[in-house]
Coordinates of C-alpha atoms in Angstrom, one line a residue:
Chain A
M1158 CA 100.2 85.9 -257.9
A1159 CA 103.9 86.9 -257.5
K1160 CA 106.3 86.1 -260.3
V1161 CA 109.8 84.9 -259.6
L1162 CA 112.8 84.1 -261.7
V1163 CA 113.5 80.3 -261.9
E1164 CA 117.0 79.2 -262.7
V1165 CA 118.5 75.7 -263.3
S1166 CA 121.8 74.8 -261.7
A1167 CA 123.9 72.2 -263.5
R1168 CA 126.1 69.9 -261.4
H1169 CA 128.8 72.0 -259.7
L1170 CA 131.0 72.3 -256.6
H1171 CA 132.1 74.7 -254.0
L1172 CA 135.7 74.5 -252.7
T1173 CA 137.7 75.6 -249.7
Q1174 CA 140.8 77.7 -250.6
E1175 CA 142.9 74.8 -249.4
H1176 CA 141.2 72.5 -251.9
V1177 CA 141.5 75.2 -254.6
E1178 CA 145.2 75.0 -254.1
T1179 CA 145.3 71.2 -254.0
L1180 CA 143.5 71.0 -257.3
F1181 CA 144.9 74.1 -259.2
G1182 CA 148.2 74.9 -257.5
K1183 CA 149.8 76.8 -254.7
E1184 CA 148.2 80.3 -254.1
H1185 CA 145.8 79.8 -257.0
Q1186 CA 142.7 82.0 -256.9
L1187 CA 139.4 81.0 -258.6
T1188 CA 138.9 83.1 -261.8
P1189 CA 135.3 84.5 -262.5
L1190 CA 134.0 83.3 -265.8
K1191 CA 130.4 84.5 -265.4
W1192 CA 128.6 86.3 -262.6
L1193 CA 125.5 84.5 -261.2
S1194 CA 122.2 86.0 -260.1
Q1195 CA 123.3 85.9 -256.4
P1196 CA 125.6 88.9 -255.6
K1197 CA 129.3 88.0 -255.5
M1198 CA 128.7 84.5 -256.7
F1199 CA 130.4 83.4 -259.9
A1200 CA 130.9 80.4 -262.2
A1201 CA 134.7 80.0 -262.3
E1202 CA 136.9 79.2 -265.2
E1203 CA 138.1 76.2 -263.3
T1204 CA 136.5 72.8 -263.8
V1205 CA 137.2 69.4 -262.4
T1206 CA 136.6 65.7 -263.2
L1207 CA 134.5 63.9 -260.6
V1208 CA 135.4 60.2 -260.2
T1209 CA 133.7 57.2 -258.5
P1210 CA 134.4 53.5 -259.0
K1211 CA 131.4 53.4 -261.4
T1212 CA 132.2 56.3 -263.7
S1213 CA 133.7 59.7 -264.1
I1214 CA 132.2 63.0 -265.4
E1215 CA 134.5 65.7 -266.8
N1216 CA 134.1 69.5 -267.0
V1217 CA 132.2 70.0 -263.7
R1218 CA 132.1 73.7 -263.0
V1219 CA 133.6 75.2 -259.8
L1220 CA 131.5 78.0 -258.3
G1221 CA 133.3 80.9 -256.5
P1222 CA 134.3 82.5 -254.3
A1223 CA 136.0 79.8 -252.2
R1224 CA 133.9 78.8 -249.1
N1225 CA 134.8 77.3 -245.7
Y1226 CA 133.6 73.9 -246.8
T1227 CA 133.8 71.8 -250.0
Q1228 CA 130.5 70.6 -251.4
V1229 CA 129.5 68.8 -254.6
E1230 CA 126.0 69.3 -255.8
I1231 CA 124.7 66.8 -258.4
S1232 CA 121.3 65.7 -259.8
R1233 CA 119.8 62.3 -259.0
T1234 CA 120.5 61.3 -262.7
D1235 CA 124.2 62.1 -262.0
A1236 CA 124.0 60.2 -258.6
I1237 CA 122.7 57.1 -260.4
R1238 CA 125.5 57.4 -263.0
F1239 CA 128.1 57.7 -260.2
G1240 CA 126.6 54.9 -258.2
L1241 CA 126.1 57.2 -255.2
E1242 CA 123.1 57.8 -252.9
P1243 CA 123.5 61.4 -251.7
P1244 CA 120.7 62.9 -249.5
I1245 CA 118.7 66.0 -250.4
R1246 CA 120.1 68.8 -248.3
D1247 CA 119.7 72.6 -248.0
S1248 CA 122.7 73.6 -250.1
D1249 CA 123.3 76.9 -248.1
E1250 CA 123.7 75.1 -244.8
I1251 CA 126.9 73.2 -243.8
N1252 CA 125.4 69.8 -243.0
L1253 CA 127.5 67.2 -244.7
D1254 CA 127.1 64.4 -242.1
G1255 CA 126.1 61.1 -243.7
T1256 CA 126.8 62.4 -247.3
P1257 CA 129.0 60.3 -249.6
G1258 CA 132.5 61.3 -250.8
I1259 CA 134.0 61.5 -254.2
R1260 CA 137.4 61.8 -256.0
I1261 CA 138.1 65.2 -257.5
I1262 CA 140.7 65.8 -260.2
G1263 CA 142.0 69.2 -261.1
D1264 CA 144.6 70.6 -263.5
K1265 CA 147.4 70.4 -260.9
G1266 CA 146.3 67.8 -258.4
E1267 CA 143.6 65.7 -257.0
L1268 CA 141.9 64.9 -253.7
K1269 CA 139.7 62.3 -252.1
L1270 CA 136.7 64.0 -250.5
E1271 CA 135.5 61.9 -247.6
K1272 CA 132.0 63.5 -247.5
G1273 CA 130.3 66.4 -249.2
V1274 CA 128.1 65.1 -252.1
I1275 CA 124.5 66.2 -251.9
M1276 CA 121.4 66.8 -254.1
S1277 CA 120.2 70.3 -253.5
W1278 CA 116.8 70.9 -251.8
R1279 CA 115.0 73.1 -254.3
H1280 CA 114.9 76.6 -252.9
L1281 CA 113.9 80.2 -253.3
H1282 CA 116.5 82.8 -252.5
V1283 CA 115.2 86.2 -251.4
S1284 CA 116.5 89.4 -249.7
N1285 CA 115.0 90.6 -246.5
N1286 CA 112.9 93.2 -248.4
Q1287 CA 111.8 90.8 -251.0
A1288 CA 110.7 88.4 -248.3
L1289 CA 108.5 91.1 -246.8
E1290 CA 107.0 91.9 -250.2
L1291 CA 106.4 88.3 -251.0
G1292 CA 105.1 87.5 -247.5
V1293 CA 107.5 84.6 -246.9
T1294 CA 110.0 83.9 -244.1
D1295 CA 113.3 82.0 -243.8
G1296 CA 112.8 78.3 -243.6
Q1297 CA 109.2 78.3 -244.9
V1298 CA 108.2 76.0 -247.7
V1299 CA 106.3 77.4 -250.7
K1300 CA 105.2 76.2 -254.1
I1301 CA 106.3 77.3 -257.5
K1302 CA 104.2 76.9 -260.7
I1303 CA 105.8 76.5 -264.1
D1304 CA 103.7 76.8 -267.2
G1305 CA 104.2 75.2 -270.6
E1306 CA 104.3 71.8 -272.3
R1307 CA 105.8 70.2 -269.2
G1308 CA 104.0 72.5 -266.8
L1309 CA 104.1 71.5 -263.1
I1310 CA 103.9 72.7 -259.6
F1311 CA 106.9 72.2 -257.4
E1312 CA 105.9 71.7 -253.8
N1313 CA 108.2 71.8 -250.8
V1314 CA 110.4 74.7 -252.1
L1315 CA 112.6 75.9 -249.3
V1316 CA 112.7 79.7 -248.7
R1317 CA 116.1 81.1 -247.8
V1318 CA 116.2 84.8 -246.7
H1319 CA 119.5 86.7 -246.6
S1320 CA 120.4 90.4 -247.0
D1321 CA 122.7 89.5 -250.0
F1322 CA 120.2 87.4 -251.9
S1323 CA 118.5 88.3 -255.1
S1324 CA 115.1 86.7 -255.7
A1325 CA 115.5 83.4 -257.7
V1326 CA 114.3 79.8 -257.4
H1327 CA 117.1 77.3 -257.9
L1328 CA 116.3 73.9 -259.4
D1329 CA 118.7 71.1 -260.4
T1330 CA 118.8 69.8 -264.0
D1331 CA 116.4 66.9 -263.4
E1332 CA 113.9 69.3 -262.0
G1333 CA 114.5 71.9 -264.8
N1334 CA 114.2 69.2 -267.5
A1335 CA 111.1 67.7 -265.9
A1336 CA 109.5 71.2 -266.1
G1337 CA 110.8 71.7 -269.7
I1338 CA 112.9 74.7 -268.7
K1339 CA 115.6 75.9 -271.1
G1340 CA 117.9 78.4 -269.4
S1341 CA 115.6 80.3 -267.0
V1342 CA 111.9 81.1 -266.9
I1343 CA 109.5 83.1 -264.8
G1344 CA 107.4 81.0 -262.4
E1345 CA 104.5 81.8 -260.1
L1346 CA 105.0 81.8 -256.3
I1347 CA 102.2 80.1 -254.4
V1348 CA 102.3 80.8 -250.6
E1349 CA 99.9 78.9 -248.5
K1350 CA 99.2 79.5 -244.8
N1351 CA 100.0 76.5 -242.5
Q1352 CA 101.5 74.6 -245.4
L1353 CA 102.9 71.2 -244.3
C1354 CA 106.3 70.1 -245.6
Chain B
M640 CA 90.9 61.4 -254.8
A641 CA 91.8 58.4 -257.1
K642 CA 95.1 56.7 -256.6
V643 CA 97.2 55.6 -259.5
L644 CA 100.4 53.7 -260.0
V645 CA 103.3 55.9 -261.2
E646 CA 106.2 54.3 -263.0
V647 CA 109.5 55.7 -264.3
S648 CA 110.7 54.6 -267.8
A649 CA 114.4 54.7 -268.3
R650 CA 115.7 55.5 -271.8
H651 CA 114.7 52.7 -274.2
L652 CA 113.8 51.9 -277.7
H653 CA 111.2 50.1 -279.8
L654 CA 112.3 48.3 -282.9
T655 CA 110.7 47.0 -286.1
Q656 CA 111.4 43.3 -286.8
E657 CA 113.5 44.4 -289.7
H658 CA 115.7 46.5 -287.4
V659 CA 115.8 43.7 -284.8
E660 CA 117.4 41.5 -287.5
T661 CA 119.8 44.2 -288.6
L662 CA 121.0 44.7 -285.0
F663 CA 120.8 41.1 -283.7
G664 CA 120.9 38.8 -286.7
K665 CA 118.7 37.2 -289.3
E666 CA 115.4 35.8 -287.9
H667 CA 116.3 36.9 -284.4
Q668 CA 113.3 37.4 -282.0
L669 CA 113.4 39.7 -279.0
T670 CA 113.7 37.7 -275.8
P671 CA 111.5 38.8 -272.8
L672 CA 113.6 39.6 -269.7
K673 CA 110.9 41.2 -267.6
W674 CA 107.2 41.7 -268.2
L675 CA 106.0 45.3 -267.8
S676 CA 102.8 46.7 -266.4
Q677 CA 101.2 47.0 -269.8
P678 CA 99.9 43.6 -271.1
K679 CA 102.2 41.9 -273.6
M680 CA 104.9 44.5 -273.2
F681 CA 108.3 43.4 -272.0
A682 CA 111.8 44.7 -271.4
A683 CA 113.9 42.5 -273.7
E684 CA 117.3 40.9 -272.9
E685 CA 118.6 42.8 -275.9
T686 CA 120.4 46.1 -275.4
V687 CA 122.0 48.5 -277.8
T688 CA 124.5 51.4 -277.8
L689 CA 123.2 54.8 -279.0
V690 CA 125.7 57.0 -280.7
T691 CA 125.8 60.6 -281.8
P692 CA 128.8 62.8 -282.8
K693 CA 128.9 64.1 -279.2
T694 CA 128.8 60.9 -277.1
S695 CA 127.5 57.3 -276.9
I696 CA 125.5 55.6 -274.2
E697 CA 125.7 51.8 -273.8
N698 CA 123.2 49.2 -272.5
V699 CA 120.1 51.0 -273.7
R700 CA 117.2 48.5 -273.2
V701 CA 115.0 47.4 -276.1
L702 CA 111.3 47.0 -275.3
G703 CA 109.3 44.3 -277.0
P704 CA 107.4 43.0 -278.9
A705 CA 108.7 44.5 -282.2
R706 CA 106.5 47.3 -283.5
N707 CA 105.8 48.7 -287.0
Y708 CA 108.1 51.6 -286.3
T709 CA 111.5 52.2 -284.6
Q710 CA 111.4 54.9 -281.9
V711 CA 114.0 55.9 -279.3
E712 CA 112.7 57.5 -276.1
I713 CA 115.2 59.5 -274.0
S714 CA 115.1 62.1 -271.2
R715 CA 116.2 65.7 -271.7
T716 CA 119.3 65.0 -269.7
D717 CA 120.2 62.3 -272.2
A718 CA 119.3 64.6 -275.1
I719 CA 121.7 67.2 -273.8
R720 CA 124.5 64.6 -273.4
F721 CA 123.8 63.4 -277.0
G722 CA 123.6 67.0 -278.4
L723 CA 120.1 66.3 -279.7
E724 CA 116.9 68.4 -279.5
P725 CA 114.1 65.9 -279.8
P726 CA 110.5 67.1 -279.4
I727 CA 108.1 65.9 -276.7
R728 CA 105.7 63.5 -278.4
D729 CA 103.0 61.1 -277.5
S730 CA 105.0 57.9 -277.4
D731 CA 102.0 55.7 -278.4
E732 CA 101.4 57.6 -281.6
I733 CA 103.4 57.2 -284.7
N734 CA 104.5 60.8 -285.4
L735 CA 108.2 60.9 -286.0
D736 CA 108.2 63.9 -288.4
G737 CA 110.8 66.5 -287.4
T738 CA 112.5 64.2 -284.9
P739 CA 116.3 63.7 -284.9
G740 CA 117.9 60.4 -285.9
I741 CA 120.7 58.5 -284.1
R742 CA 123.1 55.6 -284.7
I743 CA 122.2 52.3 -283.1
I744 CA 124.7 49.5 -282.5
G745 CA 123.7 46.0 -281.7
D746 CA 125.5 42.7 -281.2
K747 CA 125.5 41.7 -284.8
G748 CA 125.1 44.9 -286.7
E749 CA 124.3 48.6 -286.7
L750 CA 122.0 51.1 -288.4
K751 CA 121.6 54.8 -288.9
L752 CA 118.1 55.9 -287.9
E753 CA 117.2 58.9 -289.9
K754 CA 114.4 60.0 -287.5
G755 CA 112.7 58.6 -284.4
V756 CA 114.3 60.1 -281.3
I757 CA 111.6 61.6 -279.0
M758 CA 111.1 62.7 -275.4
S759 CA 107.9 61.1 -274.1
W760 CA 104.9 63.2 -273.2
R761 CA 104.1 62.1 -269.7
H762 CA 101.0 60.0 -269.8
L763 CA 98.4 57.9 -268.0
H764 CA 97.5 54.6 -269.5
V765 CA 94.0 53.2 -268.6
S766 CA 91.7 50.5 -269.9
N767 CA 88.2 51.5 -271.1
N768 CA 86.7 50.3 -267.8
Q769 CA 89.2 52.2 -265.7
A770 CA 88.6 55.3 -267.8
L771 CA 84.9 55.2 -266.9
E772 CA 85.7 54.6 -263.2
L773 CA 88.2 57.5 -263.1
G774 CA 86.1 59.8 -265.2
V775 CA 88.7 60.4 -267.9
T776 CA 88.6 60.2 -271.7
D777 CA 91.3 59.4 -274.3
G778 CA 93.3 62.6 -275.2
Q779 CA 92.3 64.5 -272.1
V780 CA 95.0 66.0 -269.9
V781 CA 95.0 65.5 -266.1
K782 CA 97.2 66.2 -263.2
I783 CA 99.2 63.8 -261.0
K784 CA 100.2 64.6 -257.4
I785 CA 103.3 63.0 -255.9
D786 CA 104.0 63.3 -252.2
G787 CA 107.3 63.3 -250.4
E788 CA 110.5 65.3 -249.9
R789 CA 110.4 66.2 -253.6
G790 CA 106.6 66.4 -253.8
L791 CA 105.1 68.0 -256.9
I792 CA 102.1 68.1 -259.1
F793 CA 102.6 67.2 -262.8
E794 CA 100.2 69.1 -265.0
N795 CA 99.5 68.3 -268.6
V796 CA 99.5 64.5 -268.2
L797 CA 98.1 62.9 -271.3
V798 CA 95.4 60.2 -270.9
R799 CA 95.6 57.3 -273.2
V800 CA 92.7 54.8 -273.2
H801 CA 93.0 51.4 -274.8
S802 CA 91.3 48.0 -274.1
D803 CA 94.7 46.5 -273.4
F804 CA 96.0 49.1 -271.0
S805 CA 96.5 48.7 -267.3
S806 CA 96.3 51.8 -265.2
A807 CA 99.7 53.5 -264.8
V808 CA 101.3 56.9 -265.2
H809 CA 104.6 56.8 -267.1
L810 CA 107.3 59.4 -266.5
D811 CA 110.8 59.7 -267.8
T812 CA 113.8 59.6 -265.5
D813 CA 114.1 63.4 -265.3
E814 CA 110.5 63.6 -264.1
G815 CA 110.9 60.6 -261.8
N816 CA 114.1 62.0 -260.2
A817 CA 112.6 65.5 -259.9
A818 CA 109.8 64.0 -257.9
G819 CA 112.1 61.8 -255.8
I820 CA 110.6 58.6 -257.1
K821 CA 112.6 55.4 -256.6
G822 CA 111.1 52.5 -258.6
S823 CA 107.4 53.3 -258.6
V824 CA 105.0 55.1 -256.3
I825 CA 101.3 55.7 -255.8
G826 CA 100.2 59.1 -256.9
E827 CA 96.9 61.0 -256.8
L828 CA 94.9 61.7 -259.9
I829 CA 93.5 65.2 -260.2
V830 CA 90.8 65.6 -262.9
E831 CA 89.5 69.1 -263.6
K832 CA 86.7 70.0 -265.8
N833 CA 87.6 72.2 -268.8
Q834 CA 91.3 72.0 -268.0
L835 CA 93.4 73.8 -270.5
C836 CA 96.5 72.1 -271.8

């Protein structure tokens, strides 16, 4: 059975360059703090405070580089704290219709996002070559098995193929905690023929 | 395949009668707010604030009736917020050695618990008759399959058999959120022979 890296993404957001400037000042550029497993992607030094009528959460990490849409990715635990009901969406696709908004506060300014809060559909990133090796295709769903005290098998893991991607499963913190993952682990990829979503 | 009720337990605590009185006043008795699926067990009207050097969380529900030990059950998301590293333990067994403590504040007083914070080992409660019907024994581990958008199979689910129990799987909020469970759902019990933990 194929082994794949499994990583946990804490709550984070992607910003347009316009929103970067609203929050951090005119002509501000996001500053890489730590490079991520996906090429060119980084955790930025910049953080924000997310605010809803129910609560606020500080120190939420911005991921870079700037994108052509602003999107906030939170866990369901976060969603309940915020009093929001975001849908589960493919975080690599721009589909923010019907998603709730949120207030975002940065060092130099703030903005009221009208929509853009999602919970991420758990997914496996792979490059074209890795997809061939693993026998998976873009848009397919697979299963990922995690061993240990809180061992489990995640079903309905979305495969995303892209020339830039490096092989890694991305879970949110609820999923990572439910599986007892600290940091990252190696999981087993289970590919079934004619698997139903 | 057998169907079982799957319920999600939010963070909560059990108190000794002595601690009930420390927190809520001399001769105070816990007041049932809502009866739970397990006979005689209730969510009490009483709530507390849990405090660590890193943060505090208000409105944490006390479960009744009073027990002969005080135990706080939190999710790993909570543990990270609190800056604690509690172990995963069978929540029905008194085994608090090596667990962290926490400060507990009630309406009329507070106490510093030296140990007693755990994350609950996901488990299936069954009565003796239900155990026979389902073909499971006390201490065995089984799997529980949850369907839906965030479908998954929980492995290493501990079976607890007791004459008083009513059939229900108990998960914490991380596990419930990872599986997309809102309230409670019906899951499928998977029993394997010679299953390894």
